[in-house]
Amino acid sequence: MDTAACPSTPRWNVDRPYLTGRFHQETRVSSQSGKQGISPNTFSPGSESPIGCYHASVQEVLVIDDLLSALVGIEGRYTSIKRVRGSESQVTFQVDASMDLALQELTKRIFPLCENFILINEFVESRSQFKNGLVNHAFAAALRALLLDYQAMVAQLEHQFHLGRLSIQGFWFFCQPMMGSMQALSAVIKKASASNFTGSAVLNLLQSQAKAMSGDHAVRSLLEKMMQSASSAYLGILERWVYEGVINDPYGEFFIAENKALQKESLTQDYDAKYWKQRYSLKDEIPGFLTNAAGIILTTGKYLNVMRECGHSVQVPMLENAKLTSFESNHHYLECIKAAYDFASGELLNLIKEKYDLMGKLLSIKHYFLLDQGDFLVHFMDIARDELAKRLDEISVEKLQSLLDLALRTTAASADPCHEDLTCCVERSSLLKRLGTLKDLGINKPISDSNDLEEPISITGLETFSLSYKVRWPLSLVISRKALTKYQLIFRFLFHCKHVNRQLCGAWQIHQGIRAVNTRGTIISRSSLLCRSMLKFINSLLHYLTFEVLEPNWHVMLAKLPTAKSIDEVIQYHDFFLQKCLKECLLLLPELLKKVEKLKSICLNYAAGTQWLISSSIYLPRSDVSSTSSDKSKPWRSRNKLQALKLTAEDATTATESLLTFEREFNSELQSLGPILSNNSQAEPYLTHLAQWILGIGKDQ
């Protein structure tokens, strides 16, 4: 607790002894120290004649007179108070040794009650200071009320003594009802003072002591009453939290801690944002009667706090007797807390679903990041081809953004009311490198130490392009920076697969364009088979990603969301969907992912060299030569053709070797991928279909 923020107790309240219950002790100590030279921690009887000089009946009267003073912490003529060394708050009473033995025995039986009064009285004075917190204030007030009853008992005993009706045995008899109560409270106070308990610790101490005194109904009832009184201020803090979502805890006693350094804006900016879990969190010390409901209490206030920060009026409907001013054995307070939770949970869920259209946002993100409606992407890849082919330091993100906006406005995406929230960005590392930096995704094996993670020298925008999305509060609770990063990882993988598919389609079109040409004796047929195998591989991969992974998992999540009873369940379903998609898209299986990336790299290199392979393998006549040329030009055309064939022959060997290299590398990687998929499919059944397709491609080879 930050005591600097607490009001300070006036100094005069401590410095002036006559304002405290110890004035009688302090003044007597100082006077006796000056006269007799005794230790300031020692209290001796006065300078009266020894009590043993008097008759037993007279001694009884004198002892009763001293005991009446001792009951309120004042020394008598034949009784003294001594501080226990090493424990400033603990005192013991002593009696004149010359007293009659029977009187001494009865007197010593009453002394514990006197000692307990001093201990409780000093606790009340010390714990009434501001810095000790509301629970201690309430506990001290309850003790002060008890001491009033105690002092009333002393006044009645004194009245009986003045009437001559009080004997030492009667004195002992009338003190009996208070003995057990004062002793139990003294035990509580000693433990609370020794550990300087505040807040929940005080309540737990009272509760445990009450349970321990189950055999003494009167004492247990007293301790339970003390706990009720001490918890009243604490329950006031609890009531504001579960009904308004506000923590009004000036002394830091509440079992929920608020971290004001965490702001809701971090949800959209920081991947590791802890706002939802750590802005409000449970402390270690929780009152025992609230332990089972602590989670619900925390969540209820969090929900109400979210609605309040959205500007939504928060008014929890109050049940009958819903004031949380005390806790009863019938657990009515738990019913009030449960009702507040149900209201807050349902209200926030409706707010996010209806007013902020959570499902619309998720569907919009699915369209763009999971390529649910890919027409905008095809158009974008066409118009941004040249910019994406540049190196990272040459790419203009502003130009890419303008091209993306153009693609969105000129395709079916323009009908999406959320399309303006879509932006683009260019990452600074490859997909594998990025996955290696995210340590909390649950990657099966560490991939950051692999040599395969070295960045390509000529990495371009095609490998690093990604989308981003503007998510506003409170939807950022569900679609946080972390969730958006997972969407981006899936998008980057899909986007690059689409790029590879487009390049291979272009290579296939080149092959189809020369079908009319006689390719006998060339490598064109072999190249065509290789191109078809590569296309089958990338199409099988895309089919698996979209129809075997993303769509089924999306529909599973879609079926669960309407059954969610709280925003926490929505977050749980959404996070589970993303994590499952990451895993089944091979992004959390580095061994498989590296193989797939290697295969895609081979496909891209082949597609880029297709034009050269074909032009080096056959002679293509010039299209500008007319078929109606005169017969005189035929000798020249023959010479030109022979010269071209001679030039082509020089590259034929190189082209053949290049094609064989592509074929060998592709088949080798494909064959090595098959067994890995088959082995992993035993532990990961979702890989079974992909393994069948990949193995099918290998058999076609």
XYZ file of C-alpha atoms in Angstrom:
701
model
C 0.000 0.000 0.000
C 1.264 3.469 -0.864
C 1.148 5.205 2.495
C 2.401 8.429 0.942
C -1.041 8.941 -0.555
C -2.808 8.414 2.789
C -3.701 11.315 5.106
C -1.262 11.527 7.986
C -2.210 11.226 11.665
C -1.634 14.539 13.495
C 1.616 14.444 15.423
C 0.002 15.793 18.566
C -2.171 12.700 18.708
C 0.980 10.673 19.376
C 3.187 13.130 21.220
C 0.661 14.123 23.923
C 0.257 11.047 26.159
C -2.934 12.211 27.846
C -4.771 11.740 24.530
C -3.976 8.010 24.512
C -4.916 5.096 26.725
C -1.333 4.767 27.960
C -1.113 8.116 29.752
C -1.417 6.468 33.157
C 1.480 4.177 32.347
C 3.779 6.701 30.705
C 3.486 9.332 33.470
C 3.978 6.753 36.179
C 7.064 5.413 34.452
C 8.650 8.837 34.175
C 7.938 9.727 37.827
C 9.234 6.442 39.163
C 12.296 6.514 36.904
C 13.279 9.876 38.310
C 12.773 8.902 41.957
C 13.941 5.302 42.097
C 16.208 5.011 39.064
C 14.335 1.944 37.739
C 14.213 0.885 34.123
C 11.597 2.752 32.077
C 10.207 -0.636 31.051
C 9.578 -1.658 34.697
C 6.519 -0.741 36.780
C 6.592 -1.084 40.575
C 3.892 -0.650 43.221
C 3.587 2.596 45.036
C 5.282 3.486 48.311
C 2.317 2.223 50.393
C 2.847 -0.166 53.296
C 2.967 -3.825 52.223
C -0.511 -5.287 51.936
C 0.517 -8.173 54.117
C 0.367 -5.826 57.123
C -3.430 -5.842 56.919
C -6.018 -8.437 57.863
C -7.282 -10.723 55.085
C -10.662 -9.000 54.941
C -8.972 -5.612 54.523
C -6.614 -7.055 51.898
C -9.655 -8.228 49.917
C -11.097 -4.703 49.841
C -7.741 -3.220 48.801
C -7.238 -5.849 46.084
C -10.722 -5.300 44.633
C -10.040 -1.559 44.503
C -6.755 -2.196 42.636
C -8.406 -4.722 40.287
C -11.056 -2.197 39.237
C -8.207 0.077 38.129
C -6.315 -2.799 36.529
C -9.359 -3.727 34.406
C -8.982 -0.409 32.552
C -5.168 -0.584 32.409
C -4.279 1.530 35.446
C -1.852 0.442 38.143
C -3.027 0.233 41.763
C -1.318 0.578 45.075
C -0.454 -3.116 45.262
C -0.541 -4.069 41.557
C 1.966 -3.023 38.908
C 2.369 -3.256 35.124
C 5.554 -4.482 33.505
C 6.444 -4.343 29.814
C 7.784 -7.605 28.419
C 11.291 -7.104 27.073
C 11.446 -7.373 23.280
C 7.701 -6.878 22.910
C 6.632 -3.291 23.432
C 2.928 -4.119 23.053
C 2.864 -7.006 25.559
C 2.433 -6.335 29.288
C 2.113 -8.400 32.452
C 0.577 -7.525 35.843
C 2.339 -8.184 39.121
C 0.999 -8.224 42.670
C 2.551 -7.488 46.039
C 4.189 -10.710 47.214
C 3.050 -10.201 50.818
C -0.607 -10.586 49.860
C -2.623 -13.488 51.216
C -2.004 -16.552 49.003
C -5.692 -17.216 48.343
C -6.191 -13.602 47.274
C -3.061 -13.777 45.119
C -4.418 -16.823 43.287
C -7.777 -15.222 42.488
C -6.122 -11.950 41.541
C -3.740 -13.645 39.088
C -6.718 -15.357 37.429
C -8.208 -11.936 36.657
C -4.940 -10.367 35.396
C -5.186 -11.929 31.842
C -8.423 -9.988 31.326
C -6.610 -6.757 32.286
C -3.698 -7.548 29.966
C -6.053 -8.325 27.083
C -7.824 -4.998 27.606
C -4.538 -3.078 27.304
C -3.556 -5.027 24.192
C -6.932 -4.481 22.493
C -7.050 -0.820 23.469
C -3.601 -0.142 22.006
C -4.543 -2.040 18.834
C -7.643 0.145 18.446
C -5.569 3.305 18.794
C -2.826 2.220 16.386
C -5.102 0.690 13.722
C -7.376 3.731 13.607
C -4.684 5.639 11.742
C -5.335 6.289 8.044
C -2.418 4.249 6.717
C -3.816 0.961 8.062
C -6.705 0.784 5.603
C -10.453 0.548 5.679
C -10.670 -3.013 6.983
C -8.518 -2.196 9.990
C -10.521 0.982 10.552
C -13.772 -0.991 10.598
C -12.261 -3.719 12.795
C -10.960 -1.103 15.256
C -14.391 0.558 15.342
C -16.022 -2.791 16.175
C -13.471 -3.397 18.919
C -14.059 0.082 20.305
C -17.781 -0.695 20.569
C -16.928 -3.920 22.382
C -14.675 -2.034 24.796
C -17.572 0.251 25.628
C -19.535 -2.787 26.788
C -16.480 -3.937 28.712
C -16.106 -0.557 30.428
C -19.806 -0.612 31.280
C -19.207 -3.923 33.028
C -16.323 -2.371 34.999
C -18.567 0.546 36.004
C -21.206 -1.883 37.266
C -18.601 -3.773 39.276
C -17.395 -0.510 40.794
C -20.948 0.416 41.726
C -21.419 -2.924 43.481
C -18.093 -2.413 45.259
C -19.145 0.996 46.591
C -22.380 -0.555 47.867
C -20.298 -3.150 49.719
C -21.807 -6.066 47.821
C -18.705 -7.219 45.871
C -16.365 -9.950 47.097
C -13.281 -11.239 45.324
C -15.178 -14.427 44.403
C -18.048 -12.360 43.027
C -15.556 -10.245 41.115
C -14.154 -13.360 39.485
C -17.654 -14.668 38.731
C -18.810 -11.456 36.990
C -15.636 -11.333 34.865
C -16.193 -14.830 33.462
C -18.405 -13.840 30.461
C -15.733 -11.469 29.168
C -12.722 -13.728 29.715
C -13.162 -15.999 26.688
C -14.111 -13.187 24.291
C -11.230 -10.938 25.280
C -8.783 -13.835 25.104
C -9.924 -14.812 21.577
C -9.722 -11.219 20.365
C -6.317 -10.849 21.953
C -5.058 -13.901 20.033
C -6.342 -12.394 16.768
C -4.752 -9.037 17.521
C -1.375 -10.559 18.339
C -1.258 -12.347 14.969
C -2.504 -9.312 13.072
C 0.047 -7.032 14.752
C 2.951 -9.462 14.318
C 2.453 -9.652 10.537
C 1.010 -6.151 10.126
C -2.055 -7.567 8.372
C -4.319 -5.354 6.274
C -7.297 -5.887 3.997
C -8.009 -9.498 2.993
C -5.434 -10.872 5.443
C -7.372 -9.464 8.408
C -10.639 -10.954 7.143
C -9.037 -14.351 6.565
C -7.518 -14.268 10.041
C -10.890 -13.534 11.644
C -12.568 -16.244 9.593
C -9.974 -18.883 10.473
C -10.125 -17.997 14.178
C -13.921 -18.187 14.138
C -13.755 -21.677 12.631
C -11.173 -22.708 15.214
C -13.558 -21.653 18.022
C -16.430 -23.793 16.789
C -16.689 -25.409 20.240
C -17.445 -22.082 21.947
C -20.613 -20.703 20.424
C -20.427 -17.316 22.178
C -16.831 -16.634 21.138
C -17.449 -17.845 17.590
C -20.480 -15.577 17.267
C -18.403 -12.659 18.516
C -15.613 -13.306 15.980
C -18.152 -13.675 13.172
C -19.706 -10.380 14.208
C -16.256 -8.769 14.167
C -15.688 -10.163 10.694
C -19.023 -8.802 9.508
C -18.103 -5.370 10.802
C -14.550 -5.465 9.423
C -15.760 -6.601 5.990
C -18.414 -3.896 5.571
C -16.029 -1.373 3.993
C -14.418 -4.151 1.915
C -17.795 -5.225 0.579
C -18.469 -1.602 -0.332
C -15.445 -1.733 -2.672
C -16.700 -5.062 -4.033
C -20.166 -3.648 -4.669
C -18.866 -0.778 -6.799
C -16.728 -3.206 -8.786
C -19.460 -5.733 -9.618
C -22.157 -3.099 -10.197
C -20.159 -0.308 -11.877
C -16.796 -1.760 -12.913
C -14.922 0.795 -10.795
C -12.227 0.108 -8.199
C -12.449 2.624 -5.361
C -9.620 1.264 -3.237
C -7.595 4.122 -1.682
C -5.464 1.823 0.470
C -4.817 -1.029 -1.964
C -6.731 -3.619 0.074
C -9.022 -5.050 -2.617
C -8.070 -8.460 -4.014
C -8.179 -7.115 -7.585
C -5.187 -5.066 -8.723
C -5.441 -2.412 -11.433
C -2.440 -1.751 -13.676
C -3.104 1.718 -15.065
C 0.048 1.593 -17.188
C -1.691 -0.827 -19.567
C -3.906 1.030 -22.019
C -6.493 -0.420 -24.392
C -4.666 1.102 -27.369
C -1.888 -1.461 -26.877
C -4.236 -4.201 -28.119
C -3.931 -2.922 -31.689
C -0.239 -2.016 -31.516
C 1.611 -4.566 -29.415
C 1.790 -8.268 -30.297
C 2.490 -9.133 -26.664
C -0.190 -6.797 -25.268
C -1.346 -7.992 -21.860
C -4.210 -5.529 -21.473
C -7.083 -7.984 -21.182
C -5.321 -10.355 -18.799
C -3.226 -7.966 -16.753
C -5.029 -4.600 -16.693
C -7.070 -6.143 -13.896
C -5.707 -9.198 -12.101
C -6.220 -11.179 -8.904
C -3.868 -10.725 -5.988
C -2.586 -13.646 -3.949
C -4.542 -12.705 -0.829
C -8.283 -13.236 -1.381
C -10.931 -13.324 1.382
C -11.880 -16.900 2.082
C -15.613 -16.288 1.653
C -14.951 -14.905 -1.857
C -12.347 -17.421 -3.048
C -14.732 -19.542 -5.128
C -16.291 -16.471 -6.754
C -13.062 -14.516 -7.313
C -12.876 -15.323 -11.030
C -16.488 -14.311 -11.647
C -16.007 -11.095 -9.668
C -12.913 -10.178 -11.680
C -14.631 -10.894 -14.987
C -17.815 -9.010 -14.070
C -15.963 -5.795 -13.327
C -13.841 -6.153 -16.468
C -16.961 -6.449 -18.627
C -18.576 -3.423 -17.003
C -15.344 -1.473 -17.398
C -15.257 -2.226 -21.133
C -18.819 -0.991 -21.578
C -18.102 2.152 -19.622
C -15.050 2.911 -21.759
C -17.248 2.457 -24.845
C -19.531 5.205 -23.555
C -22.286 2.664 -22.957
C -24.419 3.348 -19.895
C -23.854 0.656 -17.297
C -26.691 0.004 -14.881
C -26.854 -3.448 -13.384
C -30.430 -4.299 -12.406
C -30.485 -4.686 -8.630
C -32.069 -7.731 -7.062
C -34.061 -7.499 -3.870
C -31.642 -6.922 -0.977
C -28.770 -6.765 -3.465
C -26.644 -4.440 -1.357
C -23.373 -6.195 -0.612
C -22.960 -4.768 2.866
C -22.590 -8.125 4.578
C -22.204 -11.797 3.800
C -24.566 -14.327 5.304
C -24.474 -18.062 5.729
C -27.225 -18.394 3.110
C -24.800 -17.123 0.460
C -27.193 -14.473 -0.793
C -24.202 -12.303 -1.685
C -23.018 -14.993 -4.117
C -26.388 -14.904 -5.864
C -26.073 -11.135 -6.251
C -22.579 -11.520 -7.728
C -23.781 -14.232 -10.143
C -26.693 -12.054 -11.268
C -24.335 -9.118 -11.880
C -22.022 -11.380 -13.897
C -24.852 -12.721 -16.057
C -26.019 -9.190 -16.806
C -22.554 -7.811 -17.580
C -21.635 -10.784 -19.733
C -24.817 -10.719 -21.811
C -24.829 -6.942 -22.139
C -21.221 -6.742 -23.382
C -21.727 -9.650 -25.759
C -24.794 -8.005 -27.294
C -22.952 -4.693 -27.499
C -20.045 -6.177 -29.434
C -22.212 -8.353 -31.663
C -24.949 -5.847 -32.437
C -23.551 -2.326 -32.176
C -19.982 -3.086 -33.254
C -20.873 -5.940 -35.655
C -18.242 -8.468 -34.648
C -19.380 -11.077 -37.171
C -19.263 -8.531 -39.988
C -15.668 -7.665 -39.091
C -14.630 -11.301 -38.892
C -16.272 -12.037 -42.235
C -14.551 -9.026 -43.798
C -11.183 -10.207 -42.490
C -11.893 -13.682 -43.874
C -12.579 -12.215 -47.323
C -9.201 -10.509 -47.468
C -6.763 -12.449 -45.294
C -8.052 -15.949 -46.013
C -8.783 -15.128 -49.681
C -12.456 -16.026 -49.385
C -13.222 -13.623 -52.251
C -10.049 -13.498 -54.293
C -11.113 -11.357 -57.250
C -9.609 -8.238 -55.686
C -6.342 -10.111 -55.180
C -6.135 -11.193 -58.818
C -6.667 -7.620 -59.969
C -4.191 -6.308 -57.418
C -1.492 -8.801 -58.428
C -1.959 -7.771 -62.057
C -1.612 -4.039 -61.495
C 1.016 -4.257 -58.740
C 3.205 -6.883 -60.411
C 6.069 -4.515 -61.215
C 6.097 -2.871 -57.772
C 5.993 -6.200 -55.919
C 8.915 -7.519 -57.976
C 11.221 -4.811 -56.585
C 13.630 -5.279 -53.698
C 12.531 -4.265 -50.225
C 14.367 -0.951 -50.130
C 12.921 0.058 -53.507
C 9.253 -0.665 -52.797
C 6.873 2.250 -52.272
C 4.267 1.240 -49.695
C 2.231 4.333 -50.585
C 2.020 3.184 -54.211
C 1.038 -0.319 -53.148
C -1.673 1.157 -50.936
C -3.089 3.228 -53.794
C -3.073 0.163 -56.049
C -4.789 -1.876 -53.339
C -7.457 0.821 -52.948
C -7.980 0.777 -56.720
C -8.353 -3.010 -56.715
C -10.851 -2.833 -53.849
C -12.964 -0.155 -55.536
C -13.104 -1.886 -58.917
C -13.992 -5.394 -57.730
C -16.738 -7.042 -55.688
C -14.870 -5.978 -52.523
C -16.303 -2.472 -52.963
C -19.621 -3.809 -51.618
C -17.945 -4.553 -48.266
C -18.624 -1.610 -45.902
C -15.377 -2.403 -44.075
C -13.060 -2.404 -47.091
C -11.659 1.011 -46.157
C -10.207 -0.511 -42.990
C -7.911 -2.697 -45.087
C -4.336 -1.487 -45.529
C -1.156 -3.047 -46.836
C 2.332 -3.344 -45.425
C 5.679 -4.818 -46.395
C 7.431 -6.960 -43.808
C 11.201 -6.814 -43.394
C 11.802 -10.574 -43.289
C 10.671 -13.774 -44.955
C 7.842 -15.906 -43.623
C 10.148 -18.496 -42.059
C 12.221 -15.815 -40.384
C 9.099 -14.137 -39.025
C 7.804 -17.419 -37.611
C 11.129 -17.908 -35.861
C 10.732 -14.623 -33.981
C 7.308 -15.526 -32.539
C 8.058 -17.748 -29.573
C 4.517 -18.271 -28.269
C 2.902 -19.911 -31.298
C 3.623 -23.444 -30.129
C 5.986 -24.332 -32.973
C 6.847 -28.023 -32.733
C 10.599 -27.566 -33.081
C 12.736 -24.446 -32.834
C 13.530 -23.203 -36.307
C 15.549 -20.108 -35.533
C 18.857 -22.024 -35.532
C 18.381 -23.610 -38.911
C 20.667 -22.649 -41.765
C 17.659 -22.778 -44.033
C 16.401 -19.558 -42.465
C 18.997 -17.366 -44.119
C 17.294 -14.528 -45.907
C 17.369 -14.709 -49.716
C 19.707 -12.114 -51.142
C 17.099 -10.909 -53.634
C 14.032 -11.016 -51.387
C 11.227 -8.986 -52.964
C 7.791 -7.689 -52.124
C 6.267 -10.926 -53.366
C 7.755 -12.728 -50.351
C 7.099 -9.956 -47.819
C 3.824 -8.328 -48.889
C 1.054 -8.496 -46.301
C -2.246 -6.906 -45.390
C -3.231 -5.093 -42.229
C -6.569 -4.105 -40.783
C -7.797 -1.215 -38.647
C -9.555 -2.637 -35.601
C -11.146 -0.311 -33.076
C -12.064 -0.721 -29.436
C -13.779 -2.875 -28.176
C -13.414 -5.277 -31.120
C -9.676 -5.184 -30.467
C -10.388 -7.446 -27.482
C -11.185 -10.229 -29.965
C -9.174 -9.109 -32.993
C -6.045 -8.075 -31.134
C -2.603 -7.412 -32.562
C -1.674 -11.013 -31.841
C -4.756 -12.359 -33.634
C -4.127 -10.058 -36.589
C -0.511 -11.241 -36.780
C -1.746 -14.819 -37.081
C -4.074 -13.781 -39.901
C -1.115 -12.096 -41.602
C 1.017 -15.233 -41.369
C -1.704 -17.283 -43.046
C -2.230 -14.590 -45.696
C 1.471 -14.377 -46.561
C 1.619 -18.132 -47.078
C -1.522 -18.129 -49.250
C -0.402 -15.051 -51.186
C 2.941 -16.578 -52.098
C 1.278 -19.855 -53.091
C -1.048 -17.842 -55.369
C 1.970 -16.092 -56.854
C 3.670 -19.425 -57.563
C 0.446 -20.701 -59.109
C 0.208 -17.643 -61.409
C 3.811 -18.037 -62.543
C 3.330 -21.721 -63.330
C 0.099 -20.934 -65.176
C 2.066 -18.474 -67.308
C 4.649 -21.175 -68.030
C 1.889 -23.610 -68.958
C 0.371 -21.079 -71.358
C 3.748 -20.779 -73.071
C 3.802 -24.525 -73.556
C 0.258 -24.471 -74.945
C 1.221 -21.710 -77.343
C 3.694 -23.925 -79.200
C 1.548 -27.025 -79.486
C 1.310 -26.474 -83.256
C 5.082 -26.492 -83.597
C 6.892 -29.748 -84.241
C 8.777 -30.397 -80.969
C 9.944 -33.902 -81.810
C 13.459 -34.507 -80.610
C 13.362 -31.587 -78.145
C 12.914 -31.315 -74.352
C 9.613 -29.468 -74.691
C 7.478 -32.527 -73.943
C 9.523 -33.283 -70.851
C 9.272 -29.666 -69.764
C 5.506 -29.759 -70.288
C 5.212 -32.823 -68.022
C 7.314 -31.141 -65.363
C 5.206 -27.980 -65.558
C 2.037 -30.031 -65.187
C 3.443 -31.812 -62.104
C 4.394 -28.507 -60.526
C 0.947 -27.099 -61.208
C -0.654 -30.173 -59.704
C 1.505 -29.782 -56.615
C 0.716 -26.106 -56.025
C -2.980 -26.560 -56.825
C -3.183 -29.510 -54.420
C -1.514 -27.410 -51.747
C -3.914 -24.487 -52.299
C -6.904 -26.830 -52.325
C -5.764 -28.364 -49.057
C -5.207 -24.977 -47.418
C -8.532 -23.496 -48.443
C -11.000 -26.394 -48.592
C -9.456 -28.808 -46.105
C -8.259 -26.334 -43.459
C -9.608 -22.794 -43.567
C -13.224 -23.358 -44.614
C -14.024 -26.278 -42.263
C -12.407 -24.574 -39.283
C -14.183 -21.314 -40.081
C -17.565 -23.049 -40.109
C -16.775 -24.798 -36.824
C -15.988 -21.436 -35.224
C -19.071 -19.906 -36.826
C -21.239 -22.593 -35.228
C -19.686 -22.031 -31.785
C -19.870 -18.235 -31.631
C -23.674 -18.012 -31.218
C -23.408 -20.338 -28.208
C -20.831 -18.134 -26.461
C -22.126 -16.710 -23.187
C -19.319 -14.226 -22.619
C -16.697 -12.263 -24.491
C -14.043 -14.532 -22.984
C -15.619 -17.512 -24.728
C -15.664 -15.559 -27.999
C -11.963 -14.790 -27.589
C -11.299 -18.432 -26.763
C -13.144 -19.741 -29.847
C -11.457 -17.206 -32.126
C -7.964 -17.909 -30.777
C -8.535 -21.648 -31.069
C -9.614 -21.194 -34.705
C -6.477 -19.221 -35.554
C -4.141 -21.589 -33.740
C -5.703 -24.613 -35.444
C -5.434 -22.939 -38.853
C -1.785 -22.051 -38.281
C -0.994 -25.609 -37.345
C -2.930 -27.278 -40.146
C -1.512 -24.814 -42.694
C 1.933 -26.266 -41.834
C 3.090 -22.940 -40.357
C 3.831 -24.557 -37.001
C 5.561 -27.566 -38.583
C 8.953 -26.146 -39.625
C 10.261 -29.357 -41.165
C 7.322 -29.563 -43.559
C 7.179 -25.832 -44.165
C 10.823 -25.655 -45.233
C 10.241 -28.477 -47.711
C 7.217 -26.698 -49.149
C 9.136 -23.410 -49.402
C 11.958 -25.218 -51.197
C 9.514 -26.747 -53.669
C 7.929 -23.343 -54.313
C 11.360 -21.842 -54.920
C 12.132 -24.539 -57.513
C 8.772 -23.903 -59.194
C 9.444 -20.159 -59.397
C 12.933 -20.666 -60.832
C 11.546 -23.053 -63.413
C 8.692 -20.707 -64.362
C 11.141 -17.817 -64.741
C 13.324 -19.898 -67.116
C 10.535 -21.444 -69.157
C 10.737 -18.918 -72.013
C 14.487 -19.403 -72.311
C 14.191 -23.205 -72.144
C 11.706 -23.281 -75.003
C 13.466 -20.723 -77.175
C 16.726 -22.631 -76.701
C 15.163 -25.940 -77.676
C 13.296 -25.146 -80.917
C 13.388 -22.604 -83.735
C 10.379 -20.280 -83.887
C 10.022 -18.434 -87.238
C 9.542 -14.699 -87.084
C 5.920 -13.671 -87.053
C 6.552 -10.665 -89.266
C 7.624 -12.778 -92.231
C 4.738 -12.947 -94.720
C 3.647 -16.261 -96.140
C 3.079 -14.550 -99.528
C 6.721 -13.669 -100.062
C 8.099 -14.239 -103.553
C 9.960 -17.339 -104.431
C 13.159 -15.260 -104.683
C 13.204 -14.828 -100.937
C 13.189 -18.558 -100.206
C 16.971 -19.039 -100.425
C 17.499 -16.172 -97.966
C 14.878 -17.648 -95.554
C 16.604 -21.011 -95.717
C 19.952 -19.464 -94.870
C 18.346 -17.506 -91.982
C 16.730 -20.658 -90.628
C 19.951 -22.597 -90.783
C 21.789 -19.822 -88.972
C 19.102 -19.696 -86.246
C 19.192 -23.460 -85.808
C 22.957 -23.284 -85.494
C 22.643 -20.644 -82.723
C 19.933 -22.668 -80.992
C 22.017 -25.800 -81.014
C 24.692 -24.069 -78.988
C 22.199 -23.579 -76.104
C 20.456 -26.913 -76.435
C 22.842 -28.727 -74.157
C 22.599 -26.021 -71.507
C 18.787 -25.976 -71.709
C 18.613 -29.739 -71.421
C 20.895 -29.762 -68.399
C 18.891 -26.977 -66.755
C 15.606 -28.805 -67.282
C 17.037 -32.029 -65.934
C 18.317 -30.130 -62.897
C 14.877 -28.639 -62.258
C 13.272 -32.033 -62.712
C 15.760 -33.785 -60.454
C 15.512 -31.200 -57.684
C 11.712 -31.075 -57.823
C 11.317 -34.856 -57.786
C 13.890 -35.223 -55.018
C 12.191 -32.686 -52.776
C 8.761 -34.099 -53.586
C 9.852 -37.645 -52.794
C 11.435 -36.548 -49.510
C 8.266 -34.639 -48.603
C 6.044 -37.681 -49.054
C 7.480 -39.823 -46.219
C 7.579 -36.818 -43.865
C 3.894 -36.176 -44.522
C 3.050 -39.850 -44.084
C 4.886 -40.066 -40.766
C 3.419 -36.836 -39.419
C -0.089 -37.776 -40.531
C -0.132 -40.464 -37.816
C 0.159 -37.791 -35.128
C -1.568 -35.086 -37.181
C -4.510 -36.752 -39.007
C -5.330 -33.585 -40.944
C -2.216 -34.174 -43.082
C -3.614 -37.431 -44.496
C -5.269 -35.878 -47.558
C -2.298 -33.696 -48.342
C -0.025 -36.748 -48.092
C -2.248 -38.659 -50.528
C -2.137 -35.847 -53.074
C 1.608 -35.341 -52.755
C 2.277 -39.061 -53.047
C -0.060 -39.126 -56.038
C 2.041 -36.490 -57.770
C 5.175 -38.534 -57.074
C 3.588 -41.605 -58.678
C 2.675 -39.575 -61.746
C 6.346 -38.765 -62.142
